[in-house]
Coordinates of C-alpha atoms in Angstrom, one line a residue:
X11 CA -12.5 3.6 16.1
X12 CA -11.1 1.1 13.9
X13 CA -8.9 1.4 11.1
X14 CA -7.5 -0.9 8.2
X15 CA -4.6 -1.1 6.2
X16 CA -1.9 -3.5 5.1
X17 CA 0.6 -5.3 7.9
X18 CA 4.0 -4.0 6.6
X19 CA 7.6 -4.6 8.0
X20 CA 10.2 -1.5 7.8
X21 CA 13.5 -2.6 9.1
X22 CA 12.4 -4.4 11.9
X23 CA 9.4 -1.8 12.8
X24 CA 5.7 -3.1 12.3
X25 CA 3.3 -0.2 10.1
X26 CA 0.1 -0.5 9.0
X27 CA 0.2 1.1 5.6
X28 CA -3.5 2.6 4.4
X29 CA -4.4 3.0 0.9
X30 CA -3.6 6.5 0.9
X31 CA 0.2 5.3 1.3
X32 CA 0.3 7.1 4.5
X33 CA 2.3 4.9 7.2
X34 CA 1.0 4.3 11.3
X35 CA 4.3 3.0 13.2
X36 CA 2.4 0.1 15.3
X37 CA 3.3 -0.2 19.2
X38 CA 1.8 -1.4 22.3
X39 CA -0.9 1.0 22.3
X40 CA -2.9 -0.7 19.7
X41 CA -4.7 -3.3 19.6
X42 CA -4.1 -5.4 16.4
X43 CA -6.9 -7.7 14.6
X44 CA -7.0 -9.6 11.3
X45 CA -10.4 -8.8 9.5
X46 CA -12.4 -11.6 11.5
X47 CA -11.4 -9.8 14.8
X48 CA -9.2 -12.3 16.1
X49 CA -6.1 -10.7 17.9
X50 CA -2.7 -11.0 16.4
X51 CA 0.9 -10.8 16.9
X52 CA 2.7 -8.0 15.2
X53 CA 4.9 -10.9 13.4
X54 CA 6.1 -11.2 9.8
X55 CA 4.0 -14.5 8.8
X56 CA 0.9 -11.8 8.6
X57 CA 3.1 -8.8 6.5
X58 CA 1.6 -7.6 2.9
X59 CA -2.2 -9.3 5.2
X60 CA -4.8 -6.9 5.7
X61 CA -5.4 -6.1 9.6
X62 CA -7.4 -3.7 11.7
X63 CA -5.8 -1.9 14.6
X64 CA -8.1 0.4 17.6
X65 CA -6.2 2.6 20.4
X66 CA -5.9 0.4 23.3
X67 CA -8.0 1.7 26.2
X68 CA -5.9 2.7 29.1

């Protein structure tokens, strides 16, 4: 499943902030894409950018 939301930075943490305003702290067990499904780095040149993240499979 894959959701979408805004790249946000919160002292340091990475979130992916939906348009509900509800918050998704971002680690290593997603997988994070920008909208044309290319992988990205959870870095602060893509903050305020819309991104997709899925659950990493195991």
């Amino acid at each position: 499943m894959k959701t979408f939301g805004t790249l946000i930075f919160l002292n340091g943490q990475a979130f992916l902030e939906l348009e509900i305003g509800e918050l998704i702290a971002l680690n290593n067990s997603f997988i994070v894409e920008d909208l044309n499904g290319q992988p990205i780095t959870l870095d602060d040149k893509y903050a305020g950018q819309q991104i997709v993240i899925r659950k990493a499979v195991a």
